[in-house]
């Protein structure tokens, strides 16, 4: 079995120009691979800890040099000579070495960079595609893209309160068709924005970031673009939102609609009106990470009205098994967003996805708003037969890289590969 002979961490930069960690692992069979860890802006309290050198003013407190040192000293020493095909053991050793619940000592960024680099180099050593190495099943499907085509909230310097206005091309029969549909809608949207003298500069995730009056105006622009591109709104292409409501929550109230804070009952009403009026099929983080009651009430209302809406927990679940189990028990949602850096190892990420699928929850594999050229999540989405992937708009290379990787995987899987069911 090939063994680890060298683990080398270094500081590099993410898509926002902020330091992050890259780790490279070398094997005694001559193979090597590296992984770059992403970073969020709207983060949940219960996420695994991202270690930054807050006191180092050289990089305005943003460097990850401690994290790099942890990889190059403690971690490297511990996992040298390990069998690269035993991912579970590698991850467990990293978890034990850290010894804290949120990976605060060594940093989840240090740990995840090693965990992903280990998966990658194992696949390289076996000379198989990463998604095949990661997959348990013989049949793999491709995910539907959730493209964030208008950016707001913490991801843009504009007036929009909801963080992400996404499209999902439900009509698509293949991944390449899915990307083509999104491309056509985005180009129409750009044309529309230009014709109204609105800015077409993009936000952190590659979507347009115009200053619009309110959430509804953003939705209406997208609907017009879908229509002008020749597709049926709601049927061919639907709208999905990420409210990221942690950012809009204060003292038990939410300011989702405008800057006035409203109680949960009013907020539920607002969402209900929105989904009754528009072809919205998915809402992520409609309530804050501790407001379990509102999540359950909203889910109950949606079911009782027989609305087919995906309710996605991101900051609520933080890719964490305990929090997902609580959500399943309390019927808080019906889908989970998966971000490996919220939990810190690949083995734990895979475990959470399995738990979700066993309980008929959809899994949506996700980037972070600060991301990189690393395309690991594209392979992860196929390996786990996740129904969707959320990785920004069709712009900015760190976003497009994931879609391009999926196009390659589609080609590799051949003509008979199916899209996942949504
Ligand atoms: C989210 C993510 C990704 P961030 O809220 O879903 O879109 O944003 O990485 O800033 O947490
Ligand atoms: Mg989110």
Coordinates of N, CA, C and O in Angstrom, one line a residue, residues 59-240:
X59 N -0.9 40.7 8.1 CA -1.9 40.4 7.1 C -3.3 40.8 7.7 O -4.3 40.1 7.5
X60 N -3.3 41.9 8.4 CA -4.5 42.4 9.0 C -5.3 41.4 9.8 O -6.5 41.4 9.8
X61 N -4.6 40.5 10.4 CA -5.2 39.5 11.2 C -5.9 38.3 10.4 O -6.6 37.5 11.0
X62 N -5.6 38.3 9.1 CA -6.3 37.3 8.3 C -5.3 36.1 7.9 O -5.8 35.2 7.2
X63 N -4.1 36.2 8.2 CA -3.2 35.1 7.7 C -3.5 33.8 8.4 O -4.3 33.7 9.4
X64 N -3.0 32.7 7.8 CA -3.3 31.3 8.3 C -1.9 30.6 8.6 O -1.8 29.4 8.4
X65 N -1.0 31.4 9.0 CA 0.4 30.8 9.2 C 0.5 29.8 10.3 O 1.2 28.9 10.3
X66 N -0.4 30.0 11.4 CA -0.4 29.0 12.5 C -0.9 27.7 11.9 O -0.5 26.6 12.3
X67 N -2.0 27.8 11.1 CA -2.6 26.7 10.5 C -1.6 25.9 9.7 O -1.5 24.7 9.7
X68 N -0.8 26.7 8.9 CA 0.2 26.1 8.0 C 1.3 25.4 8.9 O 1.7 24.2 8.6
X69 N 1.6 26.0 10.0 CA 2.6 25.4 10.9 C 2.1 24.1 11.5 O 2.8 23.1 11.6
X70 N 0.8 24.1 11.9 CA 0.2 22.9 12.5 C 0.3 21.7 11.5 O 0.6 20.6 11.9
X71 N 0.1 22.0 10.2 CA 0.2 21.0 9.2 C 1.6 20.5 9.1 O 1.9 19.3 9.0
X72 N 2.5 21.4 9.0 CA 3.9 21.1 8.7 C 4.7 20.5 9.9 O 5.7 19.9 9.7
X73 N 4.1 20.6 11.1 CA 4.8 20.0 12.3 C 3.9 18.9 12.8 O 4.1 17.7 12.4
X74 N 3.0 19.2 13.7 CA 2.2 18.1 14.4 C 1.5 17.1 13.5 O 1.7 15.9 13.7
X75 N 0.8 17.7 12.5 CA 0.0 16.8 11.7 C 0.9 15.9 10.8 O 0.7 14.7 10.7
X76 N 1.9 16.6 10.2 CA 2.8 15.9 9.3 C 3.5 14.7 10.1 O 3.5 13.6 9.6
X77 N 3.9 15.0 11.3 CA 4.6 14.0 12.1 C 3.7 12.8 12.3 O 4.1 11.6 12.2
X78 N 2.5 13.1 12.7 CA 1.5 12.1 13.1 C 1.1 11.1 11.9 O 0.9 10.0 12.1
X79 N 0.9 11.7 10.7 CA 0.4 10.8 9.7 C 1.4 10.3 8.7 O 1.0 9.6 7.7
X80 N 2.6 10.6 8.9 CA 3.7 10.0 8.0 C 3.6 8.5 8.1 O 3.4 7.9 9.2
X81 N 3.9 7.9 7.0 CA 3.9 6.4 6.8 C 2.5 5.8 6.9 O 2.3 4.6 6.9
X82 N 1.4 6.6 7.0 CA 0.1 6.0 6.9 C -0.3 5.5 5.6 O 0.1 6.0 4.6
X83 N -1.1 4.4 5.6 CA -1.7 3.9 4.3 C -2.6 4.9 3.8 O -3.6 5.3 4.4
X84 N -2.4 5.4 2.6 CA -3.2 6.5 2.0 C -4.6 6.0 1.7 O -5.5 6.9 1.6
X85 N -4.9 4.7 1.6 CA -6.2 4.3 1.2 C -7.1 4.2 2.5 O -8.3 3.9 2.4
X86 N -6.6 4.4 3.6 CA -7.4 4.4 4.8 C -7.8 5.8 5.3 O -7.4 6.3 6.3
X87 N -8.7 6.3 4.5 CA -9.2 7.7 4.7 C -9.8 7.9 6.1 O -9.6 8.9 6.8
X88 N -10.6 6.9 6.5 CA -11.3 6.9 7.8 C -10.2 7.1 8.9 O -10.4 7.8 9.9
X89 N -9.2 6.3 8.8 CA -8.2 6.3 9.9 C -7.4 7.6 9.9 O -7.2 8.2 11.0
X90 N -7.1 8.1 8.7 CA -6.4 9.4 8.6 C -7.3 10.5 9.3 O -6.8 11.2 10.1
X91 N -8.6 10.5 8.9 CA -9.5 11.5 9.5 C -9.6 11.4 11.0 O -9.6 12.4 11.7
X92 N -9.7 10.1 11.4 CA -9.9 9.9 12.9 C -8.7 10.4 13.7 O -8.8 11.0 14.7
X93 N -7.5 10.1 13.1 CA -6.3 10.6 13.8 C -6.3 12.1 13.8 O -5.9 12.7 14.9
X94 N -6.7 12.7 12.8 CA -6.7 14.2 12.8 C -7.7 14.7 13.8 O -7.4 15.7 14.5
X95 N -8.8 14.1 13.9 CA -9.9 14.5 14.9 C -9.3 14.3 16.3 O -9.4 15.2 17.1
X96 N -8.7 13.2 16.5 CA -8.2 12.9 17.9 C -7.0 13.8 18.2 O -6.9 14.2 19.4
X97 N -6.2 14.0 17.3 CA -5.0 14.9 17.5 C -5.5 16.3 17.9 O -4.9 17.0 18.8
X98 N -6.5 16.8 17.3 CA -7.0 18.1 17.6 C -7.6 18.1 19.0 O -7.3 18.9 19.9
X99 N -8.5 17.1 19.2 CA -9.1 16.9 20.6 C -10.2 17.8 21.0 O -10.6 17.7 22.2
X100 N -10.6 18.8 20.2 CA -11.7 19.6 20.6 C -12.9 19.4 19.7 O -12.8 18.9 18.6
X101 N -14.1 19.8 20.3 CA -15.3 19.6 19.5 C -15.4 20.3 18.2 O -15.9 19.8 17.2
X102 N -14.9 21.6 18.2 CA -15.0 22.4 16.9 C -13.7 22.5 16.2 O -13.5 23.4 15.4
X103 N -12.8 21.6 16.5 CA -11.5 21.6 15.9 C -10.7 22.9 16.1 O -10.2 23.5 15.2
X104 N -10.8 23.4 17.3 CA -10.3 24.8 17.6 C -8.8 24.8 17.8 O -8.2 25.8 17.6
X105 N -8.2 23.6 18.2 CA -6.8 23.7 18.5 C -5.9 23.7 17.2 O -5.2 24.6 17.0
X106 N -6.1 22.8 16.4 CA -5.3 22.8 15.1 C -6.0 23.6 14.0 O -5.3 24.0 13.1
X107 N -7.3 23.8 14.1 CA -8.0 24.5 13.1 C -8.6 23.6 12.1 O -7.9 22.7 11.5
X108 N -9.9 23.8 11.8 CA -10.6 22.9 10.8 C -10.0 23.1 9.4 O -10.0 22.2 8.6
X109 N -9.5 24.4 9.2 CA -8.9 24.6 7.9 C -7.6 23.8 7.7 O -7.4 23.2 6.6
X110 N -6.8 23.7 8.7 CA -5.6 22.8 8.6 C -6.0 21.4 8.3 O -5.5 20.7 7.4
X111 N -6.9 20.9 9.2 CA -7.4 19.5 9.1 C -8.0 19.1 7.8 O -7.6 18.1 7.1
X112 N -8.9 20.0 7.3 CA -9.6 19.7 6.0 C -8.6 19.7 4.9 O -8.8 18.9 3.9
X113 N -7.6 20.6 4.9 CA -6.7 20.6 3.7 C -6.0 19.3 3.6 O -5.7 18.8 2.5
X114 N -5.7 18.7 4.8 CA -5.0 17.4 4.8 C -6.0 16.3 4.3 O -5.6 15.4 3.5
X115 N -7.2 16.4 4.9 CA -8.2 15.3 4.6 C -8.5 15.3 3.1 O -8.5 14.2 2.5
X116 N -8.7 16.4 2.5 CA -9.0 16.5 1.0 C -7.8 16.1 0.2 O -7.9 15.3 -0.8
X117 N -6.6 16.6 0.6 CA -5.4 16.2 -0.2 C -5.2 14.7 -0.1 O -4.7 14.1 -1.1
X118 N -5.5 14.1 1.0 CA -5.3 12.6 1.1 C -6.2 11.9 0.2 O -5.8 11.0 -0.5
X119 N -7.5 12.3 0.1 CA -8.5 11.7 -0.9 C -7.9 11.8 -2.3 O -8.0 10.9 -3.1
X120 N -7.5 13.0 -2.6 CA -7.1 13.3 -4.0 C -5.9 12.4 -4.4 O -5.8 11.9 -5.5
X121 N -4.9 12.4 -3.5 CA -3.7 11.7 -3.9 C -3.9 10.1 -3.9 O -3.3 9.4 -4.7
X122 N -4.9 9.7 -3.1 CA -5.3 8.3 -3.1 C -5.8 7.9 -4.5 O -5.5 6.9 -5.1
X123 N -6.7 8.8 -5.0 CA -7.3 8.6 -6.3 C -6.2 8.6 -7.4 O -6.2 7.8 -8.3
X124 N -5.3 9.6 -7.3 CA -4.2 9.7 -8.3 C -3.4 8.4 -8.3 O -3.0 7.8 -9.3
X125 N -3.1 7.9 -7.1 CA -2.3 6.7 -6.9 C -2.9 5.5 -7.5 O -2.3 4.6 -8.1
X126 N -4.3 5.4 -7.4 CA -5.0 4.3 -8.0 C -5.3 4.5 -9.5 O -5.9 3.6 -10.1
X127 N -4.9 5.7 -9.9 CA -5.2 6.1 -11.3 C -6.7 6.0 -11.7 O -7.0 5.5 -12.8
X128 N -7.5 6.5 -10.8 CA -8.9 6.6 -11.1 C -9.4 8.0 -10.8 O -8.8 8.7 -10.0
X129 N -10.6 8.3 -11.4 CA -11.1 9.7 -11.1 C -11.5 9.8 -9.6 O -11.9 8.8 -9.0
X130 N -11.4 11.0 -9.1 CA -11.7 11.3 -7.7 C -13.1 10.9 -7.3 O -13.3 10.3 -6.3
X131 N -14.1 11.2 -8.2 CA -15.5 10.8 -7.8 C -15.6 9.3 -7.7 O -16.4 8.8 -6.9
X132 N -14.9 8.6 -8.5 CA -15.0 7.1 -8.5 C -14.4 6.6 -7.2 O -14.9 5.7 -6.5
X133 N -13.2 7.2 -6.8 CA -12.5 6.8 -5.6 C -13.5 7.0 -4.4 O -13.5 6.2 -3.4
X134 N -14.2 8.2 -4.4 CA -15.0 8.5 -3.2 C -16.3 7.8 -3.2 O -17.0 7.9 -2.2
X135 N -16.7 7.2 -4.3 CA -18.1 6.7 -4.4 C -18.3 5.3 -3.9 O -17.4 4.4 -4.1
X136 N -19.4 5.0 -3.2 CA -19.7 3.7 -2.8 C -20.6 3.0 -3.8 O -20.7 1.8 -3.8
X137 N -21.2 3.8 -4.7 CA -22.2 3.1 -5.6 C -21.6 2.9 -7.0 O -20.7 3.6 -7.4
X138 N -22.1 2.0 -7.7 CA -21.6 1.7 -9.1 C -22.2 2.7 -10.1 O -21.6 2.9 -11.1
X139 N -23.4 3.2 -9.7 CA -24.0 4.1 -10.7 C -24.0 5.5 -10.1 O -24.4 5.7 -8.9
X140 N -23.5 6.4 -10.9 CA -23.4 7.8 -10.4 C -24.3 8.7 -11.3 O -24.4 8.5 -12.5
X141 N -24.9 9.7 -10.6 CA -25.7 10.7 -11.3 C -25.0 12.1 -11.2 O -24.2 12.3 -10.3
X142 N -25.5 12.9 -12.1 CA -25.0 14.3 -12.0 C -25.9 15.2 -11.3 O -27.2 15.1 -11.5
X143 N -25.4 16.2 -10.6 CA -26.3 17.1 -9.8 C -26.9 18.2 -10.7 O -26.3 18.6 -11.7
X144 N -28.1 18.7 -10.3 CA -28.6 20.0 -10.9 C -27.8 21.2 -10.3 O -27.6 21.2 -9.1
X145 N -27.4 22.1 -11.2 CA -26.7 23.3 -10.6 C -27.7 24.3 -10.1 O -28.8 24.5 -10.6
X146 N -27.4 24.8 -8.9 CA -28.2 25.9 -8.4 C -27.3 27.2 -8.6 O -26.3 27.3 -7.9
X147 N -27.6 27.9 -9.6 CA -26.7 29.0 -10.0 C -27.2 30.3 -9.4 O -28.3 30.8 -9.6
X148 N -26.3 30.9 -8.6 CA -26.6 32.2 -7.8 C -26.4 33.3 -8.8 O -25.3 33.8 -8.9
X149 N -27.5 33.8 -9.5 CA -27.2 34.8 -10.5 C -27.5 36.2 -10.1 O -27.1 37.1 -10.8
X150 N -28.1 36.4 -8.9 CA -28.1 37.8 -8.4 C -27.6 37.7 -6.9 O -28.2 36.9 -6.1
X151 N -26.6 38.4 -6.6 CA -26.0 38.3 -5.3 C -26.4 39.5 -4.4 O -26.5 40.6 -4.9
X152 N -26.7 39.2 -3.2 CA -27.0 40.3 -2.2 C -26.4 40.0 -0.9 O -25.4 39.3 -0.8
X153 N -27.0 40.5 0.2 CA -26.6 40.2 1.6 C -25.1 40.5 1.8 O -24.5 41.4 1.3
X154 N -24.5 39.5 2.5 CA -23.1 39.6 2.9 C -22.1 39.4 1.7 O -20.9 39.6 1.8
X155 N -22.7 39.1 0.5 CA -21.8 38.8 -0.6 C -21.7 39.9 -1.7 O -21.1 39.7 -2.7
X156 N -22.4 41.0 -1.4 CA -22.4 42.1 -2.3 C -22.5 43.4 -1.6 O -23.1 43.5 -0.5
X157 N -22.1 44.5 -2.2 CA -22.1 45.8 -1.7 C -23.4 46.5 -2.3 O -23.3 47.5 -3.0
X158 N -24.6 45.9 -2.1 CA -25.8 46.5 -2.6 C -26.9 46.5 -1.6 O -26.7 46.3 -0.4
X159 N -28.1 46.7 -2.1 CA -29.2 46.9 -1.2 C -30.1 45.7 -0.9 O -31.0 45.7 -0.2
X160 N -29.7 44.6 -1.6 CA -30.6 43.4 -1.5 C -30.4 42.7 -0.2 O -29.3 42.4 0.3
X161 N -31.5 42.3 0.4 CA -31.4 41.7 1.8 C -31.2 40.2 1.7 O -30.4 39.6 2.4
X162 N -31.9 39.5 0.8 CA -31.7 38.1 0.6 C -30.3 37.9 -0.1 O -30.0 38.7 -1.0
X163 N -29.6 36.9 0.4 CA -28.2 36.8 0.0 C -28.0 36.2 -1.5 O -27.2 36.6 -2.2
X164 N -28.9 35.2 -1.8 CA -28.7 34.5 -3.1 C -30.0 34.3 -3.8 O -31.0 33.7 -3.2
X165 N -30.1 34.8 -5.0 CA -31.2 34.5 -5.9 C -30.7 33.6 -7.0 O -29.9 34.0 -7.9
X166 N -31.2 32.3 -6.9 CA -30.6 31.3 -7.8 C -31.6 30.8 -8.8 O -32.8 30.9 -8.6
X167 N -31.1 30.2 -9.9 CA -32.0 29.4 -10.8 C -31.6 28.0 -10.8 O -30.4 27.6 -10.6
X168 N -32.6 27.1 -11.0 CA -32.3 25.7 -11.2 C -33.0 25.2 -12.5 O -34.2 25.3 -12.6
X169 N -32.2 24.7 -13.4 CA -32.8 24.3 -14.7 C -33.4 22.9 -14.7 O -32.9 22.0 -15.2
X170 N -34.6 22.9 -14.1 CA -35.3 21.6 -13.9 C -35.6 20.8 -15.2 O -35.7 19.6 -15.2
X171 N -35.6 21.5 -16.3 CA -36.0 20.9 -17.6 C -34.8 20.0 -18.1 O -35.0 19.1 -18.9
X172 N -33.6 20.3 -17.6 CA -32.4 19.7 -18.3 C -32.4 18.2 -18.1 O -32.7 17.7 -17.1
X173 N -32.0 17.5 -19.2 CA -31.9 16.1 -19.2 C -30.4 15.6 -19.0 O -30.1 14.5 -18.9
X174 N -29.5 16.6 -19.1 CA -28.1 16.3 -18.9 C -27.4 17.5 -18.3 O -28.0 18.6 -18.2
X175 N -26.2 17.3 -17.8 CA -25.6 18.4 -17.1 C -25.2 19.5 -18.1 O -25.3 20.7 -17.9
X176 N -24.7 19.1 -19.3 CA -24.4 20.1 -20.3 C -25.6 20.9 -20.7 O -25.5 22.1 -20.9
X177 N -26.8 20.3 -20.8 CA -28.0 21.0 -21.1 C -28.3 22.0 -19.9 O -28.7 23.1 -20.2
X178 N -28.1 21.5 -18.7 CA -28.4 22.4 -17.5 C -27.5 23.6 -17.6 O -28.0 24.8 -17.4
X179 N -26.2 23.5 -17.9 CA -25.4 24.7 -18.0 C -25.8 25.6 -19.1 O -25.8 26.8 -19.0
X180 N -26.2 25.0 -20.3 CA -26.6 25.8 -21.4 C -27.8 26.6 -21.1 O -27.9 27.8 -21.4
X181 N -28.8 26.0 -20.4 CA -30.0 26.8 -20.0 C -29.6 27.9 -19.1 O -30.0 29.1 -19.3
X182 N -28.7 27.7 -18.1 CA -28.3 28.7 -17.2 C -27.6 29.8 -18.0 O -27.8 31.0 -17.7
X183 N -26.7 29.4 -18.9 CA -26.0 30.4 -19.7 C -27.0 31.3 -20.4 O -26.8 32.6 -20.4
X184 N -28.0 30.7 -21.1 CA -28.9 31.6 -21.9 C -29.7 32.5 -20.9 O -29.9 33.7 -21.3
X185 N -30.1 32.1 -19.8 CA -30.9 32.9 -18.9 C -30.0 34.1 -18.3 O -30.4 35.2 -18.3
X186 N -28.7 33.7 -18.0 CA -27.8 34.7 -17.5 C -27.5 35.8 -18.5 O -27.5 37.0 -18.2
X187 N -27.3 35.4 -19.8 CA -27.0 36.4 -20.8 C -28.2 37.3 -21.0 O -28.1 38.5 -21.2
X188 N -29.5 36.7 -20.9 CA -30.7 37.6 -21.1 C -30.8 38.5 -19.9 O -31.1 39.7 -20.0
X189 N -30.4 38.0 -18.7 CA -30.5 38.9 -17.5 C -29.5 40.0 -17.7 O -29.8 41.2 -17.3
X190 N -28.3 39.7 -18.2 CA -27.3 40.8 -18.4 C -27.8 41.9 -19.3 O -27.7 43.1 -19.1
X191 N -28.5 41.4 -20.4 CA -29.0 42.3 -21.4 C -30.1 43.2 -20.7 O -30.1 44.4 -20.9
X192 N -30.9 42.6 -19.9 CA -32.0 43.3 -19.3 C -31.5 44.4 -18.3 O -31.9 45.5 -18.3
X193 N -30.5 44.0 -17.5 CA -29.8 44.9 -16.6 C -29.2 46.1 -17.3 O -29.4 47.2 -16.9
X194 N -28.5 45.8 -18.4 CA -27.9 46.8 -19.2 C -28.9 47.8 -19.7 O -28.7 49.0 -19.6
X195 N -30.0 47.2 -20.2 CA -31.0 48.1 -20.8 C -31.7 49.0 -19.8 O -32.3 50.0 -20.1
X196 N -31.6 48.6 -18.5 CA -32.2 49.4 -17.4 C -31.2 50.3 -16.7 O -31.4 50.8 -15.7
X197 N -30.0 50.3 -17.3 CA -28.8 51.0 -16.8 C -28.5 50.6 -15.4 O -28.0 51.3 -14.5
X198 N -28.7 49.3 -15.1 CA -28.3 48.7 -13.8 C -26.9 48.1 -13.9 O -26.5 47.6 -15.0
X199 N -26.2 48.1 -12.9 CA -24.8 47.6 -12.9 C -24.8 46.1 -13.2 O -25.5 45.3 -12.6
X200 N -23.9 45.7 -14.0 CA -23.7 44.2 -14.3 C -22.4 43.7 -13.7 O -21.9 42.7 -14.1
X201 N -21.8 44.5 -12.8 CA -20.6 44.0 -12.1 C -21.0 42.9 -11.2 O -22.2 42.8 -10.8
X202 N -20.1 42.0 -10.9 CA -20.6 40.8 -10.2 C -20.1 40.8 -8.7 O -19.2 41.4 -8.3
X203 N -20.9 40.0 -7.9 CA -20.6 39.8 -6.5 C -19.6 38.7 -6.2 O -19.0 38.1 -7.2
X204 N -19.4 38.3 -5.0 CA -18.4 37.3 -4.6 C -18.6 36.0 -5.3 O -17.7 35.2 -5.4
X205 N -19.9 35.6 -5.6 CA -20.2 34.3 -6.2 C -20.5 34.4 -7.7 O -21.0 33.5 -8.3
X206 N -20.1 35.5 -8.3 CA -20.2 35.6 -9.7 C -21.6 36.1 -10.3 O -21.7 36.2 -11.5
X207 N -22.5 36.2 -9.4 CA -23.9 36.7 -9.9 C -23.8 38.2 -10.0 O -22.9 38.9 -9.4
X208 N -24.8 38.8 -10.7 CA -24.8 40.3 -10.8 C -25.2 40.8 -9.4 O -25.8 40.2 -8.6
X209 N -24.7 42.1 -9.1 CA -25.0 42.6 -7.8 C -25.5 44.0 -7.9 O -25.0 45.0 -7.4
X210 N -26.7 44.2 -8.6 CA -27.2 45.5 -8.8 C -27.9 46.0 -7.5 O -28.3 45.2 -6.7
X211 N -28.0 47.3 -7.4 CA -28.8 47.9 -6.3 C -30.3 48.0 -6.8 O -30.6 48.8 -7.6
X212 N -31.1 47.1 -6.2 CA -32.5 47.0 -6.6 C -33.3 47.5 -5.4 O -32.8 47.5 -4.3
X213 N -34.6 47.7 -5.7 CA -35.5 48.2 -4.7 C -35.7 47.2 -3.6 O -35.7 47.5 -2.4
X214 N -36.0 46.0 -4.0 CA -36.3 44.9 -3.0 C -36.1 43.5 -3.6 O -35.8 43.4 -4.7
X215 N -36.4 42.5 -2.7 CA -36.2 41.1 -3.1 C -37.1 40.8 -4.4 O -36.7 40.1 -5.3
X216 N -38.3 41.3 -4.3 CA -39.3 41.0 -5.4 C -38.8 41.5 -6.7 O -39.0 40.8 -7.8
X217 N -38.1 42.6 -6.8 CA -37.6 43.2 -8.0 C -36.6 42.2 -8.6 O -36.5 42.0 -9.8
X218 N -35.7 41.7 -7.7 CA -34.7 40.7 -8.2 C -35.4 39.5 -8.8 O -35.0 39.0 -9.9
X219 N -36.4 39.0 -8.1 CA -37.1 37.8 -8.6 C -37.7 38.1 -10.0 O -37.7 37.3 -10.9
X220 N -38.4 39.3 -10.1 CA -39.1 39.6 -11.3 C -38.1 39.8 -12.5 O -38.4 39.3 -13.6
X221 N -37.0 40.3 -12.2 CA -35.9 40.4 -13.3 C -35.5 39.0 -13.8 O -35.4 38.8 -15.0
X222 N -35.3 38.1 -12.8 CA -34.9 36.8 -13.2 C -36.0 36.1 -14.0 O -35.8 35.4 -15.0
X223 N -37.3 36.3 -13.6 CA -38.4 35.6 -14.3 C -38.5 36.1 -15.7 O -38.7 35.4 -16.7
X224 N -38.3 37.4 -15.9 CA -38.3 38.0 -17.2 C -37.2 37.4 -18.1 O -37.4 37.1 -19.3
X225 N -36.0 37.3 -17.5 CA -34.9 36.7 -18.2 C -35.2 35.3 -18.6 O -34.8 34.9 -19.8
X226 N -35.8 34.5 -17.7 CA -36.1 33.1 -18.1 C -37.1 33.1 -19.3 O -36.9 32.3 -20.2
X227 N -38.1 33.9 -19.2 CA -39.1 34.0 -20.2 C -38.5 34.4 -21.6 O -38.7 33.8 -22.6
X228 N -37.6 35.5 -21.5 CA -37.0 36.0 -22.7 C -36.0 35.0 -23.3 O -35.8 35.0 -24.5
X229 N -35.5 34.1 -22.5 CA -34.6 33.1 -23.0 C -35.4 31.9 -23.6 O -34.8 31.0 -24.1
X230 N -36.7 32.0 -23.5 CA -37.5 31.0 -24.2 C -37.9 29.8 -23.3 O -38.3 28.8 -23.8
X231 N -37.8 30.0 -22.0 CA -38.2 28.9 -21.1 C -39.4 29.2 -20.2 O -39.7 30.4 -20.0
X232 N -40.0 28.1 -19.8 CA -41.2 28.3 -18.9 C -40.8 28.5 -17.5 O -40.1 27.6 -16.9
X233 N -41.2 29.6 -16.9 CA -40.8 29.9 -15.5 C -41.5 28.8 -14.6 O -42.7 28.6 -14.7
X234 N -40.7 28.3 -13.7 CA -41.3 27.3 -12.7 C -41.3 25.9 -13.3 O -41.0 25.0 -12.5
X235 N -41.5 25.7 -14.6 CA -41.5 24.4 -15.1 C -40.1 24.0 -15.6 O -39.5 23.1 -15.2
X236 N -39.6 24.9 -16.6 CA -38.3 24.6 -17.1 C -37.2 25.1 -16.2 O -36.1 24.4 -16.0
X237 N -37.4 26.2 -15.6 CA -36.4 26.8 -14.8 C -37.1 27.4 -13.6 O -38.1 28.2 -13.7
X238 N -36.7 27.0 -12.4 CA -37.3 27.6 -11.2 C -36.4 28.5 -10.4 O -35.2 28.6 -10.7
X239 N -36.9 29.1 -9.4 CA -36.1 30.1 -8.6 C -35.9 29.4 -7.2 O -36.8 28.8 -6.6
X240 N -34.7 29.6 -6.7 CA -34.3 29.1 -5.4 C -33.6 30.2 -4.7 O -32.9 31.0 -5.3

